[in-house]
Coordinates of C-alpha atoms and ligand atoms in Angstrom, one line a residue:
X1 CA 70.6 42.1 -123.2
X2 CA 73.3 40.2 -125.5
X3 CA 72.2 36.4 -127.1
X4 CA 68.4 36.0 -126.3
X5 CA 67.5 33.0 -128.9
X6 CA 64.6 33.8 -131.2
X7 CA 62.3 31.8 -128.1
X8 CA 59.4 29.4 -129.8
X9 CA 59.3 27.2 -127.3
X10 CA 56.0 25.3 -127.0
X11 CA 56.4 25.2 -122.3
X12 CA 58.2 26.4 -120.3
X13 CA 58.6 28.6 -123.0
X14 CA 59.7 32.6 -123.3
X15 CA 59.1 35.5 -120.7
X16 CA 59.5 38.9 -121.0
X17 CA 62.8 40.1 -120.8
X18 CA 62.7 42.4 -118.4
X19 CA 60.6 40.7 -116.0
X20 CA 63.8 38.2 -116.2
X21 CA 65.9 41.9 -115.1
X22 CA 64.2 42.5 -112.8
X23 CA 63.4 39.4 -110.5
X24 CA 67.8 38.7 -111.0
X25 CA 67.3 41.6 -109.4
X26 CA 65.0 41.5 -106.6
X27 CA 67.2 37.1 -106.4
X28 CA 69.7 37.5 -103.3
X29 CA 67.6 39.7 -101.3
X30 CA 64.3 40.6 -101.8
X31 CA 62.6 44.4 -100.4
X32 CA 65.8 44.7 -97.6
X33 CA 64.6 41.7 -96.1
X34 CA 68.1 40.1 -95.6
X35 CA 67.6 37.5 -97.8
X36 CA 65.9 35.8 -101.0
X37 CA 62.0 35.5 -101.4
X38 CA 62.7 31.6 -102.1
X39 CA 64.3 31.7 -97.8
X40 CA 61.5 33.6 -96.2
X41 CA 58.3 31.7 -95.3
X42 CA 55.7 32.0 -96.1
X43 CA 53.5 32.6 -93.6
X44 CA 55.3 36.3 -93.5
X45 CA 54.2 39.5 -93.7
X46 CA 56.3 40.4 -97.0
X47 CA 55.4 36.5 -99.2
X48 CA 51.8 36.5 -98.0
X49 CA 51.7 40.7 -100.2
X50 CA 53.1 39.1 -102.8
X51 CA 50.9 36.5 -102.9
X52 CA 48.1 38.1 -102.5
X53 CA 48.4 41.0 -105.1
X54 CA 48.7 37.9 -107.2
X55 CA 46.0 37.1 -107.3
X56 CA 44.7 40.3 -107.1
X57 CA 45.9 41.6 -110.0
X58 CA 44.8 38.6 -111.4
X59 CA 41.6 39.5 -110.8
X60 CA 42.1 42.7 -112.0
X61 CA 43.4 41.9 -115.4
X62 CA 41.7 38.6 -116.3
X63 CA 38.0 41.1 -115.1
X64 CA 36.6 37.6 -112.3
X65 CA 33.6 38.2 -111.4
X66 CA 32.9 37.8 -107.8
X67 CA 31.4 34.9 -106.4
X68 CA 34.9 32.6 -108.1
X69 CA 38.2 31.5 -105.6
X70 CA 41.2 31.9 -107.2
X71 CA 43.8 29.5 -106.8
X72 CA 47.6 28.8 -106.7
X73 CA 47.9 25.1 -106.6
X74 CA 51.1 22.4 -108.0
X75 CA 51.2 19.4 -110.0
X76 CA 50.3 21.0 -113.7
X77 CA 48.1 21.3 -115.4
X78 CA 47.7 17.1 -115.5
X79 CA 46.8 17.0 -112.2
X80 CA 43.9 19.4 -112.9
X81 CA 42.8 16.5 -115.4
X82 CA 42.3 14.3 -111.7
X83 CA 41.1 17.4 -109.8
X84 CA 38.3 18.2 -112.1
X85 CA 36.8 15.3 -112.1
X86 CA 37.5 13.9 -108.2
X87 CA 36.0 17.0 -107.3
X88 CA 32.8 17.5 -109.8
X89 CA 31.5 13.9 -111.0
X90 CA 29.0 12.3 -109.4
X91 CA 27.7 8.9 -109.7
X92 CA 25.0 9.6 -110.7
X93 CA 26.7 11.9 -113.0
X94 CA 28.5 11.8 -116.0
X95 CA 31.4 13.9 -117.7
X96 CA 31.1 16.1 -121.4
X97 CA 34.5 16.2 -122.9
X98 CA 34.7 18.3 -126.3
X99 CA 37.8 16.0 -127.7
X100 CA 39.2 18.6 -129.7
X101 CA 43.6 17.2 -129.8
X102 CA 46.1 15.7 -127.4
X103 CA 45.8 17.4 -124.5
X104 CA 41.4 17.0 -124.2
X105 CA 42.5 13.4 -125.3
X106 CA 44.6 13.6 -122.0
X107 CA 42.1 15.6 -119.5
X108 CA 39.5 12.2 -120.7
X109 CA 42.3 8.9 -120.0
X110 CA 42.2 10.5 -116.6
X111 CA 38.3 11.4 -116.4
X112 CA 38.1 7.7 -117.6
X113 CA 39.2 6.6 -113.4
X114 CA 36.6 8.1 -111.6
X115 CA 33.7 7.9 -113.7
X116 CA 31.2 7.9 -116.2
X117 CA 32.7 10.0 -119.8
X118 CA 31.2 11.2 -122.3
X119 CA 31.8 13.1 -125.8
X120 CA 29.9 15.9 -126.6
X121 CA 32.1 16.4 -129.4
X122 CA 34.8 15.1 -131.6
X123 CA 37.6 15.7 -134.6
X124 CA 39.3 12.6 -134.5
X125 CA 38.1 11.9 -137.5
X126 CA 39.5 15.1 -139.2
X127 CA 42.9 14.5 -137.5
X128 CA 42.5 17.7 -134.5
X129 CA 42.6 19.4 -137.5
X130 CA 39.4 21.7 -136.6
X131 CA 37.9 22.7 -132.9
X132 CA 33.6 21.4 -133.2
X133 CA 31.7 24.4 -134.0
X134 CA 29.3 25.1 -130.9
X135 CA 26.2 23.8 -132.7
X136 CA 28.2 19.4 -133.6
X137 CA 27.9 19.8 -129.4
X138 CA 25.5 16.7 -127.7
X139 CA 26.3 17.5 -124.5
X140 CA 24.2 15.1 -122.0
X141 CA 21.2 16.2 -119.5
X142 CA 22.8 14.8 -117.0
X143 CA 26.2 15.9 -117.0
X144 CA 28.3 16.6 -114.3
X145 CA 30.4 19.3 -116.1
X146 CA 31.1 20.2 -119.9
X147 CA 34.8 20.0 -119.7
X148 CA 37.0 22.1 -123.4
X149 CA 40.7 22.5 -124.0
X150 CA 40.5 26.3 -125.0
X151 CA 43.6 26.4 -127.5
X152 CA 45.7 22.2 -128.4
X153 CA 49.2 23.1 -127.6
X154 CA 50.2 20.9 -129.7
X155 CA 48.1 20.2 -132.9
X156 CA 47.0 24.6 -133.1
X157 CA 43.6 25.1 -133.0
X158 CA 42.4 27.7 -130.5
X159 CA 38.2 28.0 -129.6
X160 CA 37.1 31.5 -131.3
X161 CA 34.0 31.7 -128.8
X162 CA 32.9 29.6 -126.1
X163 CA 29.6 27.5 -126.2
X164 CA 26.6 28.4 -123.3
X165 CA 26.6 25.9 -121.6
X166 CA 23.6 26.6 -119.4
X167 CA 22.6 25.1 -116.2
X168 CA 25.9 22.6 -116.5
X169 CA 29.3 24.3 -115.9
X170 CA 31.4 24.9 -118.0
X171 CA 35.5 23.7 -117.4
X172 CA 38.4 25.1 -119.3
X173 CA 41.7 23.9 -119.4
X174 CA 43.3 27.1 -120.3
X175 CA 46.6 26.0 -120.1
X176 CA 48.1 27.7 -123.3
X177 CA 46.2 30.7 -124.0
X178 CA 45.0 32.3 -120.6
X179 CA 45.3 36.0 -121.2
X180 CA 46.0 35.9 -124.5
X181 CA 43.1 38.3 -125.1
X182 CA 40.5 39.0 -122.8
X183 CA 38.1 36.4 -121.4
X184 CA 34.6 36.2 -120.1
X185 CA 34.7 34.6 -116.7
X186 CA 31.2 33.8 -116.3
X187 CA 30.5 31.5 -119.0
X188 CA 33.1 29.2 -116.6
X189 CA 32.7 27.3 -113.6
X190 CA 35.6 26.2 -113.8
X191 CA 38.8 27.7 -115.1
X192 CA 42.2 25.8 -114.9
X193 CA 45.8 26.9 -116.5
X194 CA 49.5 25.3 -115.8
X195 CA 51.8 28.8 -116.2
X196 CA 54.4 27.8 -117.5
X197 CA 53.4 28.4 -121.4
X198 CA 51.7 32.5 -120.5
X199 CA 51.7 33.1 -117.3
X200 CA 55.5 32.3 -116.0
X201 CA 57.2 29.5 -114.9
X202 CA 56.6 25.9 -113.9
X203 CA 55.5 24.7 -110.7
X204 CA 52.1 27.2 -110.8
X205 CA 49.4 26.1 -111.7
X206 CA 45.6 28.0 -111.7
X207 CA 42.5 27.2 -111.0
X208 CA 39.6 29.7 -110.9
X209 CA 36.1 28.6 -109.2
X210 CA 33.0 29.2 -108.5
X211 CA 32.2 28.9 -105.3
X212 CA 29.5 26.5 -105.0
X213 CA 31.1 24.1 -107.3
X214 CA 33.9 23.7 -103.9
X215 CA 31.4 21.1 -102.5
X216 CA 32.9 18.5 -100.2
X217 CA 34.3 15.4 -102.3
X218 CA 33.6 11.6 -102.0
X219 CA 35.7 12.0 -98.2
X220 CA 38.0 9.1 -100.1
X221 CA 39.9 11.9 -101.8
X222 CA 43.4 13.1 -100.8
X223 CA 43.0 16.7 -99.0
X224 CA 45.7 18.2 -101.3
X225 CA 43.8 16.8 -104.2
X226 CA 40.2 18.9 -102.6
X227 CA 39.4 22.3 -104.5
X228 CA 38.1 22.6 -100.8
X229 CA 41.1 22.1 -98.9
X230 CA 42.5 25.0 -100.9
X231 CA 40.2 27.3 -101.4
X232 CA 39.5 27.4 -97.3
X233 CA 42.7 29.2 -97.2
X234 CA 43.6 31.3 -99.9
X235 CA 46.2 28.8 -101.4
X236 CA 47.9 29.0 -98.2
X237 CA 47.8 25.2 -96.7
X238 CA 51.3 23.9 -97.7
X239 CA 53.8 25.8 -98.4
X240 CA 52.8 26.8 -102.3
X241 CA 54.9 27.4 -104.8
X242 CA 56.8 30.5 -103.4
X243 CA 59.0 31.7 -106.4
X244 CA 57.0 30.6 -108.8
X245 CA 53.9 33.2 -107.6
X246 CA 56.5 35.6 -107.4
X247 CA 57.3 35.1 -111.2
X248 CA 53.9 35.2 -111.8
X249 CA 53.0 38.4 -110.0
X250 CA 56.0 40.3 -112.5
X251 CA 54.5 39.0 -115.6
X252 CA 50.8 40.2 -114.9
X253 CA 52.7 43.2 -114.0
X254 CA 54.1 43.6 -117.1
X255 CA 50.8 42.5 -118.8
X256 CA 49.1 45.1 -117.4
X257 CA 51.9 47.3 -118.5
X258 CA 51.6 46.2 -122.0
X259 CA 47.2 46.9 -122.2
X260 CA 46.2 44.1 -120.2
X261 CA 44.0 41.3 -122.5
X262 CA 43.4 43.8 -124.5
X263 CA 46.5 45.3 -125.6
X264 CA 47.5 41.5 -125.4
X265 CA 45.1 40.9 -128.1
X266 CA 45.9 43.1 -130.7
X267 CA 49.6 42.4 -130.6
X268 CA 49.6 38.6 -130.7
X269 CA 46.6 39.1 -134.2
X270 CA 49.2 41.1 -135.1
X271 CA 51.6 38.6 -134.0
X272 CA 49.7 36.0 -135.9
X273 CA 48.8 37.5 -138.9
X274 CA 52.2 37.9 -139.7
X275 CA 52.6 34.2 -139.4
X276 CA 49.5 33.2 -141.1
X277 CA 50.0 36.0 -143.6
X278 CA 52.8 34.4 -144.6
X279 CA 52.4 30.9 -144.9
X280 CA 49.0 31.7 -147.0
X281 CA 50.7 33.1 -149.7
X282 CA 54.0 31.0 -150.0
X283 CA 52.2 29.1 -152.7
X284 CA 51.7 25.2 -150.9
X285 CA 55.5 25.8 -149.9
X286 CA 53.9 26.1 -145.8
X287 CA 50.8 24.3 -145.9
X288 CA 49.0 25.4 -142.1
X289 CA 48.1 22.4 -140.1
X290 CA 44.6 23.6 -138.5
X291 CA 41.7 24.9 -140.5
X292 CA 42.2 28.3 -141.0
X293 CA 38.7 28.9 -138.5
X294 CA 39.7 27.8 -135.6
X295 CA 43.6 28.6 -136.2
X296 CA 45.6 29.3 -132.8
X297 CA 47.2 32.5 -132.0
X298 CA 50.2 30.8 -129.4
X299 CA 50.8 27.9 -131.7
X300 CA 51.1 27.8 -135.3
X301 CA 51.5 24.1 -137.0
X302 CA 52.6 24.2 -140.3
X303 CA 54.0 21.6 -142.8
X304 CA 56.6 21.2 -145.4
X305 CA 56.3 19.2 -148.4
X306 CA 58.8 16.5 -147.2
X307 CA 59.7 14.9 -143.5
X308 CA 63.7 15.3 -144.7
X309 CA 62.4 19.1 -145.8
X310 CA 61.4 19.4 -142.0
X311 CA 64.4 18.4 -141.2
X312 CA 66.6 21.3 -143.1
X313 CA 64.1 23.3 -142.1
X314 CA 64.3 22.6 -138.2
X315 CA 68.3 22.4 -138.5
X316 CA 69.2 25.5 -140.7
X317 CA 66.7 27.8 -138.3
X318 CA 68.5 26.3 -134.9
X319 CA 71.8 27.4 -136.6
X320 CA 70.4 30.8 -137.1
X321 CA 69.7 31.1 -133.3
X322 CA 66.0 29.8 -133.9
X323 CA 64.5 27.6 -130.8
X324 CA 61.1 25.5 -129.9
X325 CA 60.0 25.3 -134.0
X326 CA 60.0 21.3 -134.6
X327 CA 56.7 20.7 -134.0
X328 CA 55.5 18.2 -130.6
X329 CA 57.0 14.1 -131.6
X330 CA 52.8 12.9 -131.5
X331 CA 52.0 15.1 -134.8
X332 CA 55.5 16.0 -136.6
X333 CA 55.5 19.5 -138.5
X334 CA 56.3 22.6 -137.6
X335 CA 55.3 24.5 -134.8
X336 CA 56.0 28.1 -133.8
X337 CA 54.7 28.7 -130.0
X338 CA 54.1 32.8 -130.1
X339 CA 52.5 33.3 -126.8
X340 CA 52.1 36.4 -124.8
X341 CA 56.1 37.8 -124.0
X342 CA 57.5 36.4 -127.3
X343 CA 58.5 40.0 -129.8
X344 CA 57.1 41.3 -132.7
X345 CA 60.9 41.2 -133.5
X346 CA 60.9 37.5 -133.3
X347 CA 58.2 36.9 -135.5
X348 CA 59.7 39.4 -137.9
X349 CA 63.1 37.3 -137.9
X350 CA 60.8 34.1 -138.2
X351 CA 59.5 35.1 -141.4
X352 CA 62.3 36.4 -143.2
X353 CA 64.1 33.4 -142.2
X354 CA 61.3 31.2 -143.6
X355 CA 60.9 34.2 -147.5
X356 CA 64.4 33.5 -147.4
X357 CA 64.3 29.2 -146.5
X358 CA 61.8 29.3 -149.7
X359 CA 63.4 31.3 -151.9
X360 CA 65.9 28.6 -151.5
X361 CA 64.2 25.8 -151.6
X362 CA 61.2 26.2 -153.1
Ligands
PLP401 C1 50.8 22.3 -121.6 C2 49.3 21.7 -121.5 C3 48.7 20.3 -120.5 C4 50.0 19.9 -119.5 O1 50.8 20.9 -118.5 P1 51.3 20.8 -117.1 O2 51.2 22.3 -116.7 O3 52.5 20.1 -118.2 O4 51.0 19.1 -116.3 C5 47.3 20.7 -120.3 N1 46.7 21.3 -121.3 C6 47.3 22.3 -122.8 C7 46.3 22.6 -122.8 C8 48.3 22.4 -122.2 O5 49.3 23.4 -123.2

């Protein structure tokens, strides 16, 4: 297919071309049904198969142990910032958060609306250029849960290993690195992720929750914001985002063909190494933002000597078919988001461009 951009968008982000082409073929008529999947009932057999197959494949690819529910909800990861405290925080408890960057901060702000919060550790003093080490975590005994953001999409940092929080449930926002590598789900009480970075289109949010945490929350919590509402009926309480869930299913099939989470990790490490090696070998022309030990496999953030040069970099890259390299407006600089679906060829093209740009401006 002609004219595919080198897509480094942070989210919504690149999807596998094979998946887009298959979806295009199935778009108008789905499996000889006489209609698009988008036109049929979510209570019908055809959609139900898509729904349950997607859940099953997700359980397989993430090796989700028994005792966990998989939910497909709406409202993005941002709604989970509220649902987690609404469902898990009790009056006599506190919600412990690890402040690692922009997304963790948003999660904390939201939790403050509902009860007491504690900062278990923070890298704010270092402009969030690193993930605090596990030994820095200070978790109060009365914590209802410990929340972490596995990958800070904006700063470009990622947890290298997760803490063992014992009997206190660990809650993870894995929006921007889910399935980029295998993950031990049993370490978590709750995992949530908006789909639009690594799983599919926007509009679907994945929640994986340990069954004992699906307790009845306070009666004032709206029906749609209660985990038990969705868990009781396999995310079919109301109309789910049917097309989005179908797309997630297709992305998962693609991912399985690529060797699953382990295959993804191998590819992602290769991709990230290409980019970071170039940055580190540029003699200071490109300056990585994140501490080396906290670097993200998914979002590589870097700077140039001046903002003017960064602007020129963005402009020239766009003229050559690269999209999405401007850093988030809140932190500036440059960022290449290299999620699962971004092919190695795009990274090669980018590193060629970066070498050329340096030779002309270094
Ligand atoms: C993108 C992102 C979010 C926000 O997701 P929405 O679906 O837009 O609400 C939250 N957390 C992280 C880590 C993200 O990357």
